[in-house]
mmCIF file of C-alpha atoms and ligand atoms in Angstrom:
data_model
loop_
_atom_site.group_PDB
_atom_site.id
_atom_site.type_symbol
_atom_site.label_atom_id
_atom_site.label_comp_id
_atom_site.label_asym_id
_atom_site.label_seq_id
_atom_site.Cartn_x
_atom_site.Cartn_y
_atom_site.Cartn_z
ATOM 1 C CA MET A 1 86.328 22.387 84.810
ATOM 2 C CA GLY A 2 86.132 18.695 83.988
ATOM 3 C CA VAL A 3 86.742 16.887 80.707
ATOM 4 C CA GLY A 4 83.713 15.183 79.197
ATOM 5 C CA ILE A 5 81.622 14.317 76.168
ATOM 6 C CA ILE A 6 79.677 17.229 74.629
ATOM 7 C CA GLY A 7 78.363 15.575 71.460
ATOM 8 C CA VAL A 8 77.612 12.056 70.227
ATOM 9 C CA GLY A 9 76.935 10.752 66.692
ATOM 10 C CA ALA A 10 76.628 7.365 65.019
ATOM 11 C CA TYR A 11 76.148 5.587 61.729
ATOM 12 C CA VAL A 12 75.117 2.028 60.863
ATOM 13 C CA PRO A 13 74.747 0.634 57.327
ATOM 14 C CA GLU A 14 71.174 0.018 56.123
ATOM 15 C CA ASN A 15 71.711 -3.634 55.218
ATOM 16 C CA ILE A 16 70.489 -5.922 58.044
ATOM 17 C CA VAL A 17 71.769 -9.510 58.131
ATOM 18 C CA THR A 18 69.691 -11.691 60.452
ATOM 19 C CA ASN A 19 70.667 -14.989 62.059
ATOM 20 C CA LYS A 20 68.254 -16.656 59.626
ATOM 21 C CA ASP A 21 70.196 -15.153 56.706
ATOM 22 C CA LEU A 22 73.388 -16.734 58.107
ATOM 23 C CA GLU A 23 71.713 -20.152 58.214
ATOM 24 C CA ASP A 24 71.905 -20.088 54.396
ATOM 25 C CA MET A 25 75.651 -19.389 54.480
ATOM 26 C CA VAL A 26 77.108 -21.636 57.206
ATOM 27 C CA ASP A 27 76.050 -24.567 59.404
ATOM 28 C CA THR A 28 74.476 -22.463 62.150
ATOM 29 C CA ASN A 29 71.039 -21.597 63.484
ATOM 30 C CA ASP A 30 69.227 -18.691 65.086
ATOM 31 C CA GLU A 31 68.803 -20.512 68.411
ATOM 32 C CA TRP A 32 72.560 -21.260 68.767
ATOM 33 C CA ILE A 33 73.547 -17.681 67.984
ATOM 34 C CA ARG A 34 70.949 -16.130 70.309
ATOM 35 C CA THR A 35 71.671 -18.366 73.294
ATOM 36 C CA ARG A 36 75.497 -18.278 72.983
ATOM 37 C CA THR A 37 75.867 -14.604 72.072
ATOM 38 C CA GLY A 38 72.573 -12.678 72.404
ATOM 39 C CA ILE A 39 72.973 -11.462 68.810
ATOM 40 C CA GLU A 40 69.795 -11.311 66.666
ATOM 41 C CA GLU A 41 71.029 -9.308 63.692
ATOM 42 C CA ARG A 42 73.916 -7.129 62.523
ATOM 43 C CA ARG A 43 74.465 -4.381 59.928
ATOM 44 C CA ILE A 44 76.812 -5.116 57.035
ATOM 45 C CA ALA A 45 78.242 -2.313 54.886
ATOM 46 C CA SER A 46 78.074 -2.371 51.091
ATOM 47 C CA GLU A 47 81.193 -2.823 48.928
ATOM 48 C CA ASP A 48 81.609 0.913 48.396
ATOM 49 C CA MET A 49 81.140 1.878 52.065
ATOM 50 C CA ASP A 50 84.478 1.600 53.873
ATOM 51 C CA THR A 51 85.520 2.379 57.464
ATOM 52 C CA SER A 52 86.344 6.019 56.643
ATOM 53 C CA HIS A 53 82.922 6.685 55.065
ATOM 54 C CA MET A 54 81.125 5.490 58.203
ATOM 55 C CA ALA A 55 83.563 7.446 60.405
ATOM 56 C CA ILE A 56 82.902 10.669 58.461
ATOM 57 C CA ILE A 57 79.103 10.402 58.819
ATOM 58 C CA ALA A 58 79.340 9.614 62.561
ATOM 59 C CA ALA A 59 81.799 12.518 63.033
ATOM 60 C CA LYS A 60 79.495 15.013 61.291
ATOM 61 C CA ASN A 61 76.590 13.851 63.470
ATOM 62 C CA ALA A 62 78.674 14.253 66.645
ATOM 63 C CA LEU A 63 79.718 17.778 65.598
ATOM 64 C CA ALA A 64 76.076 18.738 64.988
ATOM 65 C CA ASP A 65 75.090 17.290 68.373
ATOM 66 C CA ALA A 66 77.873 19.305 70.045
ATOM 67 C CA LYS A 67 76.713 22.415 68.121
ATOM 68 C CA LEU A 68 80.246 22.921 66.843
ATOM 69 C CA GLU A 69 81.717 23.582 63.409
ATOM 70 C CA ALA A 70 84.449 21.339 62.016
ATOM 71 C CA GLU A 71 86.901 24.267 62.415
ATOM 72 C CA ASP A 72 86.469 24.035 66.204
ATOM 73 C CA ILE A 73 88.191 20.613 66.223
ATOM 74 C CA GLU A 74 91.929 20.579 67.021
ATOM 75 C CA LEU A 75 92.705 16.838 66.975
ATOM 76 C CA ILE A 76 91.101 13.781 65.348
ATOM 77 C CA LEU A 77 91.545 10.289 66.821
ATOM 78 C CA VAL A 78 90.057 7.240 65.110
ATOM 79 C CA ALA A 79 89.986 3.878 66.878
ATOM 80 C CA THR A 80 89.862 1.131 64.270
ATOM 81 C CA ALA A 81 91.201 -2.332 63.516
ATOM 82 C CA THR A 82 89.864 -2.218 59.959
ATOM 83 C CA PRO A 83 91.294 0.956 58.349
ATOM 84 C CA ASP A 84 90.692 1.511 54.615
ATOM 85 C CA ASN A 85 94.488 1.457 54.101
ATOM 86 C CA VAL A 86 97.606 0.992 56.225
ATOM 87 C CA PHE A 87 98.044 4.700 55.459
ATOM 88 C CA PRO A 88 96.756 7.318 54.967
ATOM 89 C CA THR A 89 95.003 6.741 58.261
ATOM 90 C CA VAL A 90 91.238 6.900 58.604
ATOM 91 C CA ALA A 91 91.784 9.949 60.832
ATOM 92 C CA CYS A 92 93.519 11.782 57.951
ATOM 93 C CA MET A 93 90.664 10.831 55.608
ATOM 94 C CA VAL A 94 88.164 12.260 58.110
ATOM 95 C CA GLN A 95 90.263 15.433 58.347
ATOM 96 C CA GLU A 96 90.135 15.892 54.574
ATOM 97 C CA ALA A 97 86.385 15.197 54.434
ATOM 98 C CA LEU A 98 85.777 17.836 57.097
ATOM 99 C CA SER A 99 87.833 20.324 55.015
ATOM 100 C CA LEU A 100 90.289 20.741 57.862
ATOM 101 C CA THR A 101 93.977 21.410 57.316
ATOM 102 C CA ASN A 102 97.056 21.183 59.526
ATOM 103 C CA ILE A 103 95.387 19.779 62.655
ATOM 104 C CA PRO A 104 96.855 16.467 63.850
ATOM 105 C CA ALA A 105 94.992 13.257 63.055
ATOM 106 C CA MET A 106 95.878 9.673 63.930
ATOM 107 C CA ASP A 107 94.456 6.181 64.203
ATOM 108 C CA ILE A 108 94.585 4.225 67.436
ATOM 109 C CA SER A 109 94.894 0.451 67.256
ATOM 110 C CA ALA A 110 93.754 -1.428 70.348
ATOM 111 C CA ALA A 111 91.048 -3.627 68.762
ATOM 112 C CA CYS A 112 87.736 -3.507 70.643
ATOM 113 C CA ALA A 113 89.271 -1.473 73.486
ATOM 114 C CA GLY A 114 90.425 1.144 70.965
ATOM 115 C CA PHE A 115 87.654 3.648 71.609
ATOM 116 C CA VAL A 116 88.417 3.730 75.352
ATOM 117 C CA TYR A 117 92.112 4.177 74.527
ATOM 118 C CA GLY A 118 91.035 7.075 72.288
ATOM 119 C CA LEU A 119 88.898 8.698 74.986
ATOM 120 C CA VAL A 120 91.718 8.497 77.517
ATOM 121 C CA THR A 121 94.207 9.941 75.000
ATOM 122 C CA ALA A 122 91.850 12.839 74.215
ATOM 123 C CA TYR A 123 91.304 13.417 77.937
ATOM 124 C CA GLN A 124 95.041 14.008 78.441
ATOM 125 C CA TYR A 125 95.197 16.717 75.759
ATOM 126 C CA ILE A 126 92.176 18.598 77.124
ATOM 127 C CA GLU A 127 93.282 18.192 80.756
ATOM 128 C CA THR A 128 96.673 19.755 79.908
ATOM 129 C CA ASN A 129 94.971 22.634 78.017
ATOM 130 C CA THR A 130 96.705 21.564 74.796
ATOM 131 C CA TYR A 131 93.488 21.375 72.745
ATOM 132 C CA LYS A 132 89.912 22.533 73.349
ATOM 133 C CA ASN A 133 87.810 20.161 71.230
ATOM 134 C CA ILE A 134 88.789 16.674 70.058
ATOM 135 C CA LEU A 135 86.905 14.234 67.819
ATOM 136 C CA VAL A 136 87.165 10.625 68.973
ATOM 137 C CA ILE A 137 85.695 8.126 66.527
ATOM 138 C CA GLY A 138 85.310 4.347 66.593
ATOM 139 C CA SER A 139 84.668 2.929 63.128
ATOM 140 C CA GLU A 140 84.874 -0.641 61.864
ATOM 141 C CA LYS A 141 84.123 -2.653 58.774
ATOM 142 C CA PHE A 142 84.740 -6.086 60.283
ATOM 143 C CA SER A 143 82.821 -7.706 57.413
ATOM 144 C CA LYS A 144 85.982 -7.346 55.279
ATOM 145 C CA ILE A 145 88.189 -9.357 57.673
ATOM 146 C CA ILE A 146 85.646 -12.117 58.292
ATOM 147 C CA ASP A 147 85.865 -15.518 56.670
ATOM 148 C CA TRP A 148 82.194 -15.881 55.738
ATOM 149 C CA SER A 149 82.589 -19.672 55.626
ATOM 150 C CA ASP A 150 83.794 -19.860 59.279
ATOM 151 C CA LYS A 151 80.771 -20.301 61.558
ATOM 152 C CA ASN A 152 82.952 -19.726 64.649
ATOM 153 C CA THR A 153 83.481 -16.060 63.772
ATOM 154 C CA CYS A 154 81.143 -14.894 60.984
ATOM 155 C CA VAL A 155 78.063 -14.854 63.219
ATOM 156 C CA LEU A 156 79.655 -12.543 65.793
ATOM 157 C CA PHE A 157 80.551 -9.287 64.063
ATOM 158 C CA GLY A 158 78.936 -6.284 62.399
ATOM 159 C CA ASP A 159 79.846 -2.922 60.831
ATOM 160 C CA GLY A 160 79.232 0.615 62.079
ATOM 161 C CA ALA A 161 80.675 3.802 63.553
ATOM 162 C CA GLY A 162 80.217 6.092 66.517
ATOM 163 C CA ALA A 163 81.846 9.412 67.369
ATOM 164 C CA VAL A 164 82.074 11.844 70.263
ATOM 165 C CA VAL A 165 83.423 15.352 70.829
ATOM 166 C CA ILE A 166 85.565 15.680 73.960
ATOM 167 C CA SER A 167 85.844 19.116 75.589
ATOM 168 C CA ASN A 168 85.803 20.879 78.921
ATOM 169 C CA VAL A 169 82.547 20.488 80.835
ATOM 170 C CA THR A 170 81.211 22.373 83.826
ATOM 171 C CA GLY A 171 81.477 21.741 87.549
ATOM 172 C CA ASP A 172 82.157 18.221 88.772
ATOM 173 C CA LYS A 173 81.005 16.584 85.500
ATOM 174 C CA GLY A 174 83.185 14.643 83.088
ATOM 175 C CA ILE A 175 85.724 11.831 83.367
ATOM 176 C CA LEU A 176 86.338 10.948 87.026
ATOM 177 C CA SER A 177 88.785 8.071 86.585
ATOM 178 C CA PHE A 178 90.190 5.674 84.005
ATOM 179 C CA GLU A 179 92.264 2.528 83.573
ATOM 180 C CA LEU A 180 94.014 1.146 80.497
ATOM 181 C CA GLY A 181 95.665 -2.250 80.310
ATOM 182 C CA ALA A 182 97.104 -4.895 78.010
ATOM 183 C CA ASP A 183 98.350 -8.473 78.191
ATOM 184 C CA GLY A 184 100.397 -9.297 75.105
ATOM 185 C CA SER A 185 100.757 -12.933 76.187
ATOM 186 C CA GLY A 186 97.094 -13.422 75.216
ATOM 187 C CA GLY A 187 97.570 -11.992 71.716
ATOM 188 C CA LYS A 188 97.469 -15.455 70.146
ATOM 189 C CA HIS A 189 93.834 -15.938 71.222
ATOM 190 C CA LEU A 190 92.406 -13.255 68.931
ATOM 191 C CA LEU A 191 94.183 -12.107 65.796
ATOM 192 C CA VAL A 192 93.961 -11.244 62.151
ATOM 193 C CA ASP A 193 95.995 -13.905 60.369
ATOM 194 C CA ASN A 194 98.604 -12.322 58.060
ATOM 195 C CA GLU A 195 98.313 -15.119 55.502
ATOM 196 C CA THR A 196 94.549 -14.960 55.065
ATOM 197 C CA ASP A 197 93.754 -11.456 56.373
ATOM 198 C CA PHE A 198 90.866 -13.058 58.301
ATOM 199 C CA ILE A 199 90.094 -12.915 62.005
ATOM 200 C CA THR A 200 90.796 -16.090 63.978
ATOM 201 C CA MET A 201 89.760 -16.548 67.571
ATOM 202 C CA ASN A 202 89.981 -18.948 70.473
ATOM 203 C CA GLY A 203 86.478 -18.086 71.685
ATOM 204 C CA LYS A 204 86.750 -19.910 75.007
ATOM 205 C CA GLU A 205 90.009 -18.156 76.004
ATOM 206 C CA VAL A 206 88.675 -14.731 74.991
ATOM 207 C CA PHE A 207 85.485 -15.451 76.922
ATOM 208 C CA LYS A 208 87.407 -16.377 80.101
ATOM 209 C CA PHE A 209 89.596 -13.270 79.806
ATOM 210 C CA ALA A 210 86.578 -11.002 79.270
ATOM 211 C CA VAL A 211 84.502 -12.417 82.123
ATOM 212 C CA ARG A 212 87.469 -11.912 84.490
ATOM 213 C CA GLN A 213 88.852 -8.586 83.244
ATOM 214 C CA LEU A 214 85.721 -6.632 82.359
ATOM 215 C CA PRO A 215 84.086 -6.501 85.819
ATOM 216 C CA GLN A 216 87.471 -6.168 87.571
ATOM 217 C CA SER A 217 88.369 -3.134 85.474
ATOM 218 C CA CYS A 218 84.985 -1.565 86.291
ATOM 219 C CA ILE A 219 85.587 -2.097 90.004
ATOM 220 C CA ASN A 220 89.078 -0.579 89.715
ATOM 221 C CA VAL A 221 87.830 2.661 88.119
ATOM 222 C CA ILE A 222 84.877 2.963 90.485
ATOM 223 C CA GLU A 223 87.270 2.741 93.441
ATOM 224 C CA LYS A 224 89.685 5.200 91.787
ATOM 225 C CA ALA A 225 86.796 7.662 91.456
ATOM 226 C CA GLY A 226 86.065 7.304 95.191
ATOM 227 C CA LEU A 227 82.683 5.681 94.434
ATOM 228 C CA THR A 228 81.010 2.344 95.127
ATOM 229 C CA LYS A 229 79.081 -0.085 92.899
ATOM 230 C CA GLU A 230 75.843 1.375 94.255
ATOM 231 C CA ASP A 231 76.697 4.748 92.701
ATOM 232 C CA ILE A 232 76.604 3.399 89.120
ATOM 233 C CA ASN A 233 73.588 4.631 87.150
ATOM 234 C CA PHE A 234 74.429 3.005 83.823
ATOM 235 C CA LEU A 235 77.017 0.595 82.398
ATOM 236 C CA ILE A 236 78.147 0.677 78.762
ATOM 237 C CA PRO A 237 80.329 -2.390 78.165
ATOM 238 C CA HIS A 238 81.898 -3.366 74.852
ATOM 239 C CA GLN A 239 79.164 -5.220 72.988
ATOM 240 C CA ALA A 240 80.663 -8.634 72.188
ATOM 241 C CA ASN A 241 78.453 -11.204 73.860
ATOM 242 C CA ILE A 242 75.395 -11.005 76.118
ATOM 243 C CA ARG A 243 76.808 -13.685 78.448
ATOM 244 C CA ILE A 244 79.964 -11.624 79.056
ATOM 245 C CA ILE A 245 77.824 -8.517 79.658
ATOM 246 C CA ASP A 246 75.536 -10.433 82.062
ATOM 247 C CA ALA A 247 78.506 -11.762 84.037
ATOM 248 C CA ALA A 248 79.786 -8.198 84.507
ATOM 249 C CA ARG A 249 76.318 -6.914 85.361
ATOM 250 C CA GLU A 250 75.852 -9.567 88.048
ATOM 251 C CA ARG A 251 79.276 -8.913 89.596
ATOM 252 C CA LEU A 252 78.436 -5.209 89.758
ATOM 253 C CA GLY A 253 74.958 -5.904 91.157
ATOM 254 C CA LEU A 254 73.187 -3.934 88.416
ATOM 255 C CA LYS A 255 69.616 -4.431 87.202
ATOM 256 C CA GLN A 256 69.145 -5.379 83.538
ATOM 257 C CA ASP A 257 67.780 -1.970 82.502
ATOM 258 C CA LYS A 258 70.972 -0.308 83.787
ATOM 259 C CA VAL A 259 73.209 -1.996 81.219
ATOM 260 C CA SER A 260 73.449 -1.432 77.478
ATOM 261 C CA THR A 261 72.850 -4.544 75.330
ATOM 262 C CA THR A 262 72.869 -3.172 71.790
ATOM 263 C CA VAL A 263 74.818 -6.309 70.773
ATOM 264 C CA ARG A 264 71.373 -7.802 69.979
ATOM 265 C CA LYS A 265 70.947 -5.494 66.973
ATOM 266 C CA HIS A 266 74.539 -4.686 66.020
ATOM 267 C CA GLY A 267 76.620 -7.763 66.857
ATOM 268 C CA ASN A 268 80.193 -6.988 67.826
ATOM 269 C CA THR A 269 81.284 -3.806 66.025
ATOM 270 C CA SER A 270 84.683 -3.763 67.790
ATOM 271 C CA ALA A 271 85.957 -0.205 68.401
ATOM 272 C CA ALA A 272 82.610 1.229 67.250
ATOM 273 C CA SER A 273 80.499 -0.708 69.753
ATOM 274 C CA ILE A 274 80.841 1.631 72.751
ATOM 275 C CA PRO A 275 80.115 4.957 70.991
ATOM 276 C CA LEU A 276 77.292 3.276 69.050
ATOM 277 C CA ALA A 277 75.804 1.959 72.312
ATOM 278 C CA LEU A 278 76.218 5.371 73.949
ATOM 279 C CA TYR A 279 74.380 7.004 71.041
ATOM 280 C CA GLU A 280 71.523 4.474 71.189
ATOM 281 C CA GLU A 281 71.086 4.718 74.964
ATOM 282 C CA LEU A 282 70.942 8.520 74.777
ATOM 283 C CA GLU A 283 68.275 8.157 72.066
ATOM 284 C CA ASN A 284 66.443 5.639 74.285
ATOM 285 C CA GLY A 285 66.407 8.181 77.126
ATOM 286 C CA LYS A 286 68.414 5.894 79.426
ATOM 287 C CA ILE A 287 71.104 8.447 80.356
ATOM 288 C CA PHE A 288 70.450 11.592 82.401
ATOM 289 C CA ASP A 289 72.422 14.673 83.380
ATOM 290 C CA GLY A 290 74.520 13.924 86.469
ATOM 291 C CA ASP A 291 74.393 10.122 85.996
ATOM 292 C CA ILE A 292 77.474 8.080 86.879
ATOM 293 C CA ILE A 293 78.292 6.105 83.716
ATOM 294 C CA VAL A 294 80.873 3.315 83.579
ATOM 295 C CA ILE A 295 82.320 2.532 80.150
ATOM 296 C CA VAL A 296 84.458 -0.590 79.656
ATOM 297 C CA GLY A 297 86.079 -2.162 76.617
ATOM 298 C CA PHE A 298 88.172 -5.293 75.990
ATOM 299 C CA GLY A 299 89.607 -6.829 72.871
ATOM 300 C CA GLY A 300 92.421 -8.297 70.847
ATOM 301 C CA GLY A 301 95.938 -7.653 72.062
ATOM 302 C CA LEU A 302 94.689 -8.507 74.599
ATOM 303 C CA THR A 303 93.644 -5.018 75.677
ATOM 304 C CA TRP A 304 91.161 -3.414 78.040
ATOM 305 C CA GLY A 305 90.175 0.005 79.275
ATOM 306 C CA SER A 306 87.488 1.607 81.388
ATOM 307 C CA LEU A 307 86.285 5.004 82.529
ATOM 308 C CA VAL A 308 83.873 6.557 84.986
ATOM 309 C CA ILE A 309 82.074 9.630 83.615
ATOM 310 C CA LYS A 310 79.679 11.913 85.406
ATOM 311 C CA TRP A 311 77.364 12.655 82.492
ATOM 312 C CA GLY A 312 76.578 16.173 81.294
ATOM 313 C CA LYS A 313 78.072 19.290 79.766
HETATM 314 N N1 LIG B 1 76.584 -22.087 64.998
HETATM 315 C C1 LIG B 1 76.398 -23.349 65.443
HETATM 316 N N2 LIG B 1 77.334 -24.040 66.108
HETATM 317 C C2 LIG B 1 78.512 -23.425 66.330
HETATM 318 C C3 LIG B 1 78.773 -22.110 65.877
HETATM 319 C C4 LIG B 1 77.756 -21.454 65.186
HETATM 320 N N3 LIG B 1 77.883 -20.208 64.719
HETATM 321 N N4 LIG B 1 80.019 -21.790 66.260
HETATM 322 C C5 LIG B 1 80.531 -22.817 66.923
HETATM 323 N N5 LIG B 1 79.629 -23.824 66.952
HETATM 324 C C6 LIG B 1 79.757 -25.142 67.549
HETATM 325 C C7 LIG B 1 81.199 -25.575 67.727
HETATM 326 O O1 LIG B 1 81.675 -26.167 66.551
HETATM 327 C C8 LIG B 1 81.090 -26.563 68.875
HETATM 328 O O2 LIG B 1 80.635 -27.797 68.366
HETATM 329 P P1 LIG B 1 81.224 -29.196 68.964
HETATM 330 O O3 LIG B 1 80.923 -29.164 70.434
HETATM 331 O O4 LIG B 1 80.455 -30.219 68.204
HETATM 332 O O5 LIG B 1 82.691 -29.159 68.674
HETATM 333 C C9 LIG B 1 79.949 -26.006 69.725
HETATM 334 O O6 LIG B 1 79.246 -25.091 68.878
HETATM 335 C C10 LIG B 1 80.399 -25.306 70.973
HETATM 336 O O7 LIG B 1 81.393 -24.381 70.661
HETATM 337 P P2 LIG B 1 82.086 -23.593 71.778
HETATM 338 O O8 LIG B 1 83.282 -22.914 71.197
HETATM 339 O O9 LIG B 1 82.257 -24.463 72.985
HETATM 340 O O10 LIG B 1 80.965 -22.503 72.138
HETATM 341 P P3 LIG B 1 81.029 -21.445 73.278
HETATM 342 O O11 LIG B 1 79.969 -21.714 74.255
HETATM 343 O O12 LIG B 1 82.429 -21.214 73.787
HETATM 344 O O13 LIG B 1 80.599 -20.116 72.494
HETATM 345 C C11 LIG B 1 81.519 -18.131 71.554
HETATM 346 C C12 LIG B 1 81.391 -19.645 71.433
HETATM 347 C C13 LIG B 1 80.141 -17.510 71.395
HETATM 348 C C14 LIG B 1 82.417 -17.647 70.421
HETATM 349 C C15 LIG B 1 82.108 -17.762 72.922
HETATM 350 O O14 LIG B 1 83.239 -18.527 73.185
HETATM 351 C C16 LIG B 1 82.432 -16.298 73.029
HETATM 352 O O15 LIG B 1 81.573 -15.451 72.959
HETATM 353 N N6 LIG B 1 83.728 -15.958 73.234
HETATM 354 C C17 LIG B 1 84.133 -14.577 73.307
HETATM 355 C C18 LIG B 1 84.271 -14.042 71.932
HETATM 356 C C19 LIG B 1 84.459 -12.555 71.886
HETATM 357 O O16 LIG B 1 83.956 -11.831 72.699
HETATM 358 N N7 LIG B 1 85.193 -12.128 70.857
HETATM 359 C C20 LIG B 1 85.365 -10.778 70.549
HETATM 360 C C21 LIG B 1 86.431 -10.127 71.348
HETATM 361 S S1 LIG B 1 86.567 -8.477 70.926
HETATM 362 C C22 LIG B 1 87.710 -8.172 69.676
HETATM 363 O O17 LIG B 1 88.760 -7.641 69.937
HETATM 364 C C23 LIG B 1 87.420 -8.571 68.246
#
């Protein structure tokens, strides 16, 4: 038996903020945002919709997709950089909302790579027969840590949540290899300033790191899985910037329709971007049973992580 994904769910707020809308707020324009980032619009949550609320809806959708009841879940992991509170964790809030008691629940903090860190953590518990079914959620309300007067950052991010159920899967399906990494010396390039509580970023340094690390990490996990670039059926990279995604796609020799680019509609939703993209691509009919899927995240820390999954239950 392998360890794989048996259910996927997502949630995005209804409120769409377009590039044109941002032109009224800061000195920017649609053309600049599209050409530099690929982003056309993003969803922004209302005042009363926090990270936990989005996580709970995505989790319920993933459970329904997996055809499981909440009681079947034995561990809840939530990847987030924007929890409602320092504690209780978002994971504990999800546990309460699902009317579960006693099962462990914890948040994972690895910025935009957090969801991959969560998947790999869940994988260990299933692989060692500790738990049978684990909820892994990525949920972010980045709109609350954005300085809406800073054009360098406010155009880049959005809110949303995605969730998966990790369990045993049949035959040779499931996670074939993974890699996690971090480089604390690059932490200064992307951080939430303690004084202001707003995100600050050295865009050029983050860009250079991502263009180098993202494709390299994909190549590492493909080799670890005993596969080659030609075996990849679909790539789901963290959705930060279309130019970073394109650089990875070119290095891996993939055609455009083999790579998820949901950044156009969602912006960068940090730890939620990968499960949200996975959900959308399944809805779009882009992922088939038996496909080799590469998932790769990178983010503040600096952190990165990638996985190869043979898709299917
Ligand atoms: N609208 C219009 N002009 C802008 C905007 C904007 N929104 N933002 C910056 N500019 C201006 C700058 O002021 C600068 O003007 P100047 O030349 O007169 O000084 C000019 O545009 C060029 O700015 P650059 O910083 O050189 O633009 P660059 O091509 O590097 O693109 C970007 C900036 C899009 C931020 C890019 O560096 C990038 O995508 N970096 C990676 C960011 C990223 O992925 N972050 C998320 C990481 S994940 C996580 O953990 C949160």
